[in-house]
């Protein structure tokens, strides 16, 4: 989870096995963006096979708020926030779980009259009113929220925002943004409707979020990269429409290239000419250079469909630039003039004739 919190807030950590623990935000040391951080086991007790399912930050436990739990098998449960006001060092029971089930998401409800959307790995979406789920104790197992096929499972839940959009992302960095008004409300326990068209090429859904038109989307990759992009760059699509390539740099393209390189041990490192000397560059450095170049292009205005000319002195710089441009969905114009060493110039041609 990624969110903003005050140093006076409390973090409630919910695990996949239905336990809850407290952490004071001020007890977490502040570090830089690239730092690894401290293991969570230094703050709370976790079992060997237990992992964090969700984090909620609250200022106090006296507000008349409630928590909505969603499990992998589609079970939902609503519990008052003040039920978690007395923590224990070993944690407390937050939800009773059936065999083979686990907690996938927990969201904070302000009034208990909101609407939520549940989304699944196979692209199903169900919108319903949380008032259909009565408040229960911490030990209760809950009621059916969404019915699914045997091979499907719930990924999470999000609160409905007026004029909001549901942003779904697949395993292969494909995304789709659809207006929440396209998902009309159903009764709890329904099977929902299709929210994204999935293919083997794109993979299953891995994450979803409710966004507004002027929001920004931050995607986190398995390698720890944080990619930020305006939500409005993804055009709204209908429920039955096909998905779009993600507007942030597509690291799948870079990853496929690196896999091909790493199959040949002699080519695991590039020789780059810098200041009339050759230096070895590892594949991890290559990956970082491509992502940095892609983010730089995106910040200066390169968008999908733009025509970009690469002016580079070395083959390495040209390959990095080429993959960065392609990852943004832009078009590479094959022109190869010579510039002084270690210089790369990008020229983008679009309706405004921008020179970058």
CSV table of C-alpha atoms in Angstrom, one decimal:
chain,number,residue,atom,x,y,z
A,1,UNK,CA,0.0,0.0,0.0
A,2,UNK,CA,1.1,3.6,-0.7
A,3,UNK,CA,-0.5,6.5,1.3
A,4,UNK,CA,0.2,9.7,3.1
A,5,UNK,CA,0.2,9.7,6.9
A,6,UNK,CA,0.9,12.1,9.8
A,7,UNK,CA,3.4,11.4,12.5
A,8,UNK,CA,0.5,11.5,15.0
A,9,UNK,CA,-1.4,8.7,13.1
A,10,UNK,CA,-1.6,5.1,14.0
A,11,UNK,CA,-1.1,2.4,11.4
A,12,UNK,CA,-3.2,-0.7,11.7
A,13,UNK,CA,-1.5,-3.6,10.0
A,14,UNK,CA,-3.9,-6.4,8.8
A,15,UNK,CA,-2.4,-9.7,7.8
A,16,UNK,CA,-3.7,-12.3,5.4
A,17,UNK,CA,-4.5,-14.6,8.3
A,18,UNK,CA,-7.0,-12.1,9.8
A,19,UNK,CA,-4.8,-10.6,12.6
A,20,UNK,CA,-4.4,-6.9,13.3
A,21,UNK,CA,-1.5,-5.0,15.0
A,22,UNK,CA,-0.7,-1.4,15.8
A,23,UNK,CA,2.3,0.8,14.7
A,24,UNK,CA,2.7,4.4,15.6
A,25,UNK,CA,3.8,6.3,12.6
A,26,UNK,CA,6.4,8.3,14.6
A,27,UNK,CA,8.1,5.0,15.5
A,28,UNK,CA,9.0,4.3,11.8
A,29,UNK,CA,12.3,5.9,10.9
A,30,UNK,CA,12.2,8.3,8.0
A,31,UNK,CA,14.5,7.3,5.1
A,32,UNK,CA,15.3,8.3,1.5
A,33,UNK,CA,13.3,7.2,-1.6
A,34,UNK,CA,15.9,4.6,-2.6
A,35,UNK,CA,16.4,3.2,0.9
A,36,UNK,CA,15.5,-0.5,1.6
A,37,UNK,CA,13.7,0.4,4.9
A,38,UNK,CA,13.4,-1.8,8.0
A,39,UNK,CA,11.8,-5.2,8.1
A,40,UNK,CA,8.2,-5.0,9.4
A,41,UNK,CA,8.9,-7.8,11.9
A,42,UNK,CA,10.9,-5.2,13.9
A,43,UNK,CA,7.6,-3.5,14.7
A,44,UNK,CA,5.0,-6.3,14.9
A,45,UNK,CA,4.9,-10.0,15.5
A,46,UNK,CA,4.5,-12.0,12.2
A,47,UNK,CA,4.3,-15.8,11.8
A,48,UNK,CA,6.6,-17.4,9.3
A,49,UNK,CA,3.8,-18.0,6.8
A,50,UNK,CA,2.0,-14.7,7.5
A,51,UNK,CA,2.2,-11.6,5.3
A,52,UNK,CA,0.6,-8.1,5.3
A,53,UNK,CA,-2.7,-7.8,3.5
A,54,UNK,CA,-3.5,-4.1,4.1
A,55,UNK,CA,-2.6,-1.0,6.1
A,56,UNK,CA,-5.0,1.6,7.5
A,57,UNK,CA,-3.9,4.9,9.0
A,58,UNK,CA,-6.2,6.6,11.6
A,59,UNK,CA,-5.9,9.5,14.0
A,60,UNK,CA,-8.1,8.1,16.8
A,61,UNK,CA,-10.5,5.2,17.4
A,62,UNK,CA,-13.4,7.2,18.8
A,63,UNK,CA,-14.9,8.2,15.5
A,64,UNK,CA,-18.0,6.4,14.4
A,65,UNK,CA,-16.2,4.7,11.5
A,66,UNK,CA,-16.1,1.1,10.4
A,67,UNK,CA,-13.8,-1.2,8.5
A,68,UNK,CA,-14.8,-3.4,5.5
A,69,UNK,CA,-12.9,-6.7,5.1
A,70,UNK,CA,-12.7,-8.5,1.8
A,71,UNK,CA,-11.3,-12.0,1.4
A,72,UNK,CA,-9.8,-14.0,-1.5
A,73,UNK,CA,-13.0,-16.1,-1.8
A,74,UNK,CA,-15.3,-13.1,-2.0
A,75,UNK,CA,-16.4,-12.9,1.7
A,76,UNK,CA,-17.1,-9.4,3.1
A,77,UNK,CA,-17.4,-8.2,6.7
A,78,UNK,CA,-17.9,-4.8,8.3
A,79,UNK,CA,-16.6,-4.1,11.9
A,80,UNK,CA,-16.7,-0.9,13.9
A,81,UNK,CA,-13.3,0.9,14.2
A,82,UNK,CA,-13.5,1.1,18.0
A,83,UNK,CA,-13.3,-2.7,18.2
A,84,UNK,CA,-9.5,-2.3,17.5
A,85,UNK,CA,-8.8,0.3,20.1
A,86,UNK,CA,-7.1,-2.1,22.5
A,87,UNK,CA,-4.1,-3.7,20.8
A,88,UNK,CA,-1.9,-6.5,22.1
A,89,UNK,CA,1.7,-7.2,21.5
A,90,UNK,CA,0.9,-10.5,19.7
A,91,UNK,CA,-1.9,-8.9,17.7
A,92,UNK,CA,-5.7,-9.4,17.9
A,93,UNK,CA,-8.2,-11.3,15.8
A,94,UNK,CA,-9.6,-9.0,13.1
A,95,UNK,CA,-11.6,-11.5,11.0
A,96,UNK,CA,-12.6,-15.1,11.3
A,97,UNK,CA,-11.6,-17.0,8.2
A,98,UNK,CA,-12.8,-20.2,6.6
A,99,UNK,CA,-10.4,-22.9,5.6
A,100,UNK,CA,-8.3,-21.9,2.5
A,101,UNK,CA,-9.4,-18.3,2.7
A,102,UNK,CA,-7.3,-15.2,3.5
A,103,UNK,CA,-7.8,-11.4,3.9
A,104,UNK,CA,-7.0,-9.5,0.6
A,105,UNK,CA,-8.1,-5.9,1.5
A,106,UNK,CA,-9.4,-3.7,4.2
A,107,UNK,CA,-10.9,-0.2,3.6
A,108,UNK,CA,-12.0,2.5,6.0
A,109,UNK,CA,-15.6,3.6,5.8
A,110,UNK,CA,-16.7,7.0,7.0
A,111,UNK,CA,-20.5,6.6,7.4
A,112,UNK,CA,-21.4,3.0,6.4
A,113,UNK,CA,-23.5,4.3,3.6
A,114,UNK,CA,-20.9,4.4,0.9
A,115,UNK,CA,-20.7,2.2,-2.2
A,116,UNK,CA,-17.7,0.0,-3.0
A,117,UNK,CA,-16.5,-1.9,-6.0
A,118,UNK,CA,-14.9,-5.4,-5.7
A,119,UNK,CA,-12.5,-6.5,-8.5
A,120,UNK,CA,-11.2,-9.9,-9.2
A,121,UNK,CA,-8.1,-11.5,-10.9
A,122,UNK,CA,-10.2,-12.4,-14.0
A,123,UNK,CA,-11.5,-8.9,-14.5
A,124,UNK,CA,-14.9,-9.1,-12.8
A,125,UNK,CA,-16.3,-6.0,-11.0
A,126,UNK,CA,-19.2,-5.8,-8.6
A,127,UNK,CA,-20.5,-2.5,-7.2
A,128,UNK,CA,-22.9,-2.5,-4.2
A,129,UNK,CA,-23.9,-0.5,-1.1
A,130,UNK,CA,-22.0,-1.4,2.1
A,131,UNK,CA,-25.2,-1.0,4.1
A,132,UNK,CA,-26.1,-4.5,2.7
A,133,UNK,CA,-23.3,-5.8,5.0
A,134,UNK,CA,-24.3,-5.3,8.7
A,135,UNK,CA,-21.7,-4.6,11.4
A,136,UNK,CA,-20.2,-7.7,13.0
A,137,UNK,CA,-17.8,-8.6,15.8
A,138,UNK,CA,-14.1,-9.2,15.2
A,139,UNK,CA,-14.4,-13.0,15.4
A,140,UNK,CA,-17.2,-13.2,12.8
A,141,UNK,CA,-16.5,-14.7,9.4
A,142,UNK,CA,-18.7,-12.4,7.3
A,143,UNK,CA,-21.1,-12.9,4.4
A,144,UNK,CA,-20.8,-13.5,0.7
A,145,UNK,CA,-19.8,-10.3,-1.2
A,146,UNK,CA,-19.2,-11.6,-4.7
A,147,UNK,CA,-19.7,-15.0,-6.3
A,148,UNK,CA,-16.9,-16.1,-8.7
A,149,UNK,CA,-15.8,-19.0,-10.9
A,150,UNK,CA,-13.5,-21.6,-9.3
A,151,UNK,CA,-10.3,-20.3,-10.9
A,152,UNK,CA,-11.1,-16.6,-9.9
A,153,UNK,CA,-10.2,-14.8,-6.7
A,154,UNK,CA,-10.8,-11.3,-5.3
A,155,UNK,CA,-7.9,-8.8,-5.4
A,156,UNK,CA,-9.3,-5.9,-3.5
A,157,UNK,CA,-12.0,-3.3,-2.9
A,158,UNK,CA,-12.3,0.5,-3.4
A,159,UNK,CA,-14.7,3.1,-2.4
A,160,UNK,CA,-16.8,4.7,-5.1
A,161,UNK,CA,-16.1,8.4,-5.8
A,162,UNK,CA,-18.5,10.6,-7.7
A,163,UNK,CA,-17.2,11.2,-11.3
A,164,UNK,CA,-14.5,8.7,-10.6
A,165,UNK,CA,-12.9,6.0,-12.8
A,166,UNK,CA,-11.9,2.4,-12.2
A,167,UNK,CA,-8.3,2.0,-13.2
A,168,UNK,CA,-7.3,-1.7,-13.7
A,169,UNK,CA,-3.7,-2.9,-14.5
A,170,UNK,CA,-2.7,-6.4,-15.8
A,171,UNK,CA,0.4,-8.5,-15.3
A,172,UNK,CA,1.9,-7.2,-18.6
A,173,UNK,CA,1.6,-3.5,-17.8
A,174,UNK,CA,-1.7,-3.1,-19.7
A,175,UNK,CA,-4.3,-0.9,-18.2
A,176,UNK,CA,-7.9,0.3,-18.7
A,177,UNK,CA,-9.8,3.2,-17.3
A,178,UNK,CA,-13.6,3.1,-17.2
A,179,UNK,CA,-16.1,5.4,-15.6
A,180,UNK,CA,-17.7,4.1,-12.4
A,181,UNK,CA,-21.1,5.1,-13.8
A,182,UNK,CA,-20.8,2.2,-16.3
A,183,UNK,CA,-21.0,-0.2,-13.3
A,184,UNK,CA,-24.5,0.0,-12.0
A,185,UNK,CA,-25.2,-1.2,-8.5
A,186,UNK,CA,-26.0,-4.9,-7.9
A,187,UNK,CA,-27.0,-6.8,-4.8
A,188,UNK,CA,-24.4,-8.2,-2.5
A,189,UNK,CA,-23.7,-11.8,-3.5
A,190,UNK,CA,-24.0,-11.2,-7.3
A,191,UNK,CA,-21.4,-12.3,-9.8
A,192,UNK,CA,-20.7,-8.8,-11.1
A,193,UNK,CA,-19.9,-7.7,-14.6
A,194,UNK,CA,-16.8,-7.8,-16.8
A,195,UNK,CA,-14.6,-4.8,-16.2
A,196,UNK,CA,-11.7,-5.5,-18.6
A,197,UNK,CA,-11.1,-7.7,-21.6
A,198,UNK,CA,-8.3,-10.1,-20.7
A,199,UNK,CA,-6.1,-12.1,-23.1
A,200,UNK,CA,-3.2,-14.4,-22.6
A,201,UNK,CA,-0.9,-11.7,-24.0
A,202,UNK,CA,-1.9,-9.2,-21.3
A,203,UNK,CA,-2.2,-11.6,-18.4
A,204,UNK,CA,-4.6,-11.4,-15.4
A,205,UNK,CA,-5.5,-8.3,-13.4
A,206,UNK,CA,-2.9,-7.5,-10.6
A,207,UNK,CA,-4.2,-4.2,-9.2
A,208,UNK,CA,-7.0,-1.7,-9.3
A,209,UNK,CA,-7.7,1.8,-8.1
A,210,UNK,CA,-10.5,4.4,-8.2
A,211,UNK,CA,-9.1,7.7,-9.6
A,212,UNK,CA,-10.3,11.1,-10.7
A,213,UNK,CA,-9.5,12.8,-14.0
A,214,UNK,CA,-6.8,15.0,-12.5
A,215,UNK,CA,-5.2,12.4,-10.2
A,216,UNK,CA,-1.8,10.8,-10.8
A,217,UNK,CA,-1.2,7.1,-10.9
A,218,UNK,CA,1.9,5.6,-9.2
A,219,UNK,CA,2.8,2.0,-10.2
A,220,UNK,CA,5.3,-0.1,-8.2
A,221,UNK,CA,7.1,-2.9,-10.1
A,222,UNK,CA,8.6,-6.1,-8.6
A,223,UNK,CA,12.1,-4.6,-9.0
A,224,UNK,CA,11.1,-1.7,-6.7
A,225,UNK,CA,10.7,1.0,-9.4
A,226,UNK,CA,8.1,3.7,-8.8
A,227,UNK,CA,6.5,5.0,-12.0
A,228,UNK,CA,4.3,8.1,-11.9
A,229,UNK,CA,1.9,9.2,-14.6
A,230,UNK,CA,-1.2,11.5,-14.9
A,231,UNK,CA,-4.5,9.6,-14.9
A,232,UNK,CA,-5.9,11.7,-17.8
A,233,UNK,CA,-3.3,10.2,-20.2
A,234,UNK,CA,-5.4,7.0,-20.3
A,235,UNK,CA,-8.6,7.7,-22.2
A,236,UNK,CA,-11.8,6.4,-20.6
A,237,UNK,CA,-13.1,3.2,-22.2
A,238,UNK,CA,-16.3,1.2,-22.1
A,239,UNK,CA,-16.7,-2.0,-20.0
A,240,UNK,CA,-16.5,-4.3,-23.0
A,241,UNK,CA,-13.6,-2.4,-24.7
A,242,UNK,CA,-10.1,-3.8,-25.0
A,243,UNK,CA,-7.4,-2.6,-22.7
A,244,UNK,CA,-4.7,-0.1,-23.6
A,245,UNK,CA,-1.0,-0.2,-23.1
A,246,UNK,CA,0.0,1.5,-19.9
A,247,UNK,CA,0.8,5.1,-20.2
A,248,UNK,CA,3.8,4.8,-17.9
A,249,UNK,CA,7.0,3.2,-19.2
A,250,UNK,CA,6.3,-0.5,-20.1
A,251,UNK,CA,9.0,-2.4,-18.2
A,252,UNK,CA,7.9,-5.7,-19.8
A,253,UNK,CA,9.6,-4.6,-23.1
A,254,UNK,CA,12.8,-3.9,-21.2
A,255,UNK,CA,12.6,-7.1,-19.3
A,256,UNK,CA,12.2,-9.2,-22.4
A,257,UNK,CA,15.3,-7.6,-23.9
A,258,UNK,CA,17.3,-8.3,-20.8
A,259,UNK,CA,16.2,-11.9,-20.7
A,260,UNK,CA,17.5,-12.4,-24.2
A,261,UNK,CA,20.8,-10.7,-23.1
A,262,UNK,CA,21.2,-12.8,-20.0
A,263,UNK,CA,20.9,-16.1,-21.8
A,264,UNK,CA,24.4,-15.5,-23.3
A,265,UNK,CA,27.0,-15.1,-20.5
A,266,UNK,CA,29.4,-13.3,-22.7
A,267,UNK,CA,26.9,-10.6,-23.4
A,268,UNK,CA,25.8,-9.9,-19.8
A,269,UNK,CA,27.8,-6.7,-19.8
A,270,UNK,CA,27.9,-3.9,-22.4
A,271,UNK,CA,31.2,-2.1,-23.3
A,272,UNK,CA,30.4,1.7,-23.4
A,273,UNK,CA,32.9,4.2,-24.7
A,274,UNK,CA,33.1,7.2,-22.3
A,275,UNK,CA,35.9,9.8,-22.5
A,276,UNK,CA,37.8,7.7,-25.0
A,277,UNK,CA,37.7,4.7,-22.6
A,278,UNK,CA,35.6,1.6,-22.5
A,279,UNK,CA,33.6,0.8,-19.4
A,280,UNK,CA,31.5,-2.3,-18.6
A,281,UNK,CA,27.9,-1.7,-17.9
A,282,UNK,CA,25.8,-4.4,-16.1
A,283,UNK,CA,22.3,-5.3,-17.1
A,284,UNK,CA,20.9,-3.7,-14.0
A,285,UNK,CA,22.5,-0.4,-14.9
A,286,UNK,CA,21.1,-0.8,-18.4
A,287,UNK,CA,17.6,-1.3,-17.0
A,288,UNK,CA,17.9,1.8,-14.8
A,289,UNK,CA,19.2,3.9,-17.7
A,290,UNK,CA,16.2,2.9,-19.8
A,291,UNK,CA,13.7,3.7,-17.1
A,292,UNK,CA,15.4,7.0,-16.4
A,293,UNK,CA,15.4,7.9,-20.0
A,294,UNK,CA,11.7,7.0,-20.4
A,295,UNK,CA,10.7,9.0,-17.4
A,296,UNK,CA,12.7,12.0,-18.7
A,297,UNK,CA,11.0,11.8,-22.0
A,298,UNK,CA,7.6,11.6,-20.4
A,299,UNK,CA,8.2,14.6,-18.2
A,300,UNK,CA,9.1,16.8,-21.2
A,301,UNK,CA,6.0,15.8,-23.1
A,302,UNK,CA,6.6,12.7,-25.2
A,303,UNK,CA,3.3,10.9,-25.6
A,304,UNK,CA,2.0,7.9,-27.4
A,305,UNK,CA,2.2,8.3,-31.2
A,306,UNK,CA,4.8,11.0,-31.2
A,307,UNK,CA,7.6,10.7,-33.7
A,308,UNK,CA,11.0,10.9,-32.1
A,309,UNK,CA,14.5,11.2,-33.7
A,310,UNK,CA,17.4,9.8,-31.7
A,311,UNK,CA,20.8,11.5,-32.1
A,312,UNK,CA,23.4,9.4,-30.2
A,313,UNK,CA,27.2,8.9,-30.4
A,314,UNK,CA,27.3,5.3,-29.2
A,315,UNK,CA,25.3,2.2,-29.9
A,316,UNK,CA,24.6,1.8,-26.2
A,317,UNK,CA,23.0,5.2,-26.0
A,318,UNK,CA,21.0,4.5,-29.1
A,319,UNK,CA,19.6,1.2,-27.7
A,320,UNK,CA,18.8,2.8,-24.3
A,321,UNK,CA,17.0,5.7,-26.1
A,322,UNK,CA,15.2,3.3,-28.5
A,323,UNK,CA,13.7,1.1,-25.7
A,324,UNK,CA,12.8,4.2,-23.7
A,325,UNK,CA,10.8,5.7,-26.6
A,326,UNK,CA,9.1,2.4,-27.5
A,327,UNK,CA,8.1,1.8,-23.9
A,328,UNK,CA,6.1,5.1,-24.0
A,329,UNK,CA,4.3,4.0,-27.2
A,330,UNK,CA,6.1,6.7,-29.3
A,331,UNK,CA,7.6,6.1,-32.8
A,332,UNK,CA,11.3,6.0,-33.4
A,333,UNK,CA,12.4,7.7,-36.7
A,334,UNK,CA,15.6,5.9,-37.9
A,335,UNK,CA,18.1,8.8,-38.4
A,336,UNK,CA,21.7,8.3,-37.2
A,337,UNK,CA,23.8,11.6,-37.3
A,338,UNK,CA,27.0,11.9,-35.2
A,339,UNK,CA,27.3,14.1,-32.1
A,340,UNK,CA,30.1,14.7,-29.6
A,341,UNK,CA,30.7,11.8,-27.2
A,342,UNK,CA,28.2,11.1,-24.4
A,343,UNK,CA,25.5,13.4,-25.8
A,344,UNK,CA,21.9,12.2,-26.6
A,345,UNK,CA,19.4,14.5,-28.1
A,346,UNK,CA,15.7,13.7,-28.5
A,347,UNK,CA,13.5,15.6,-31.0
A,348,UNK,CA,9.8,14.9,-30.9
A,349,UNK,CA,7.5,15.9,-33.7
A,350,UNK,CA,3.8,16.3,-32.9
A,351,UNK,CA,1.0,18.8,-33.5
A,352,UNK,CA,2.9,21.5,-31.6
A,353,UNK,CA,6.2,20.8,-33.3
A,354,UNK,CA,7.9,20.5,-29.9
A,355,UNK,CA,11.7,20.3,-29.8
A,356,UNK,CA,12.9,18.4,-26.7
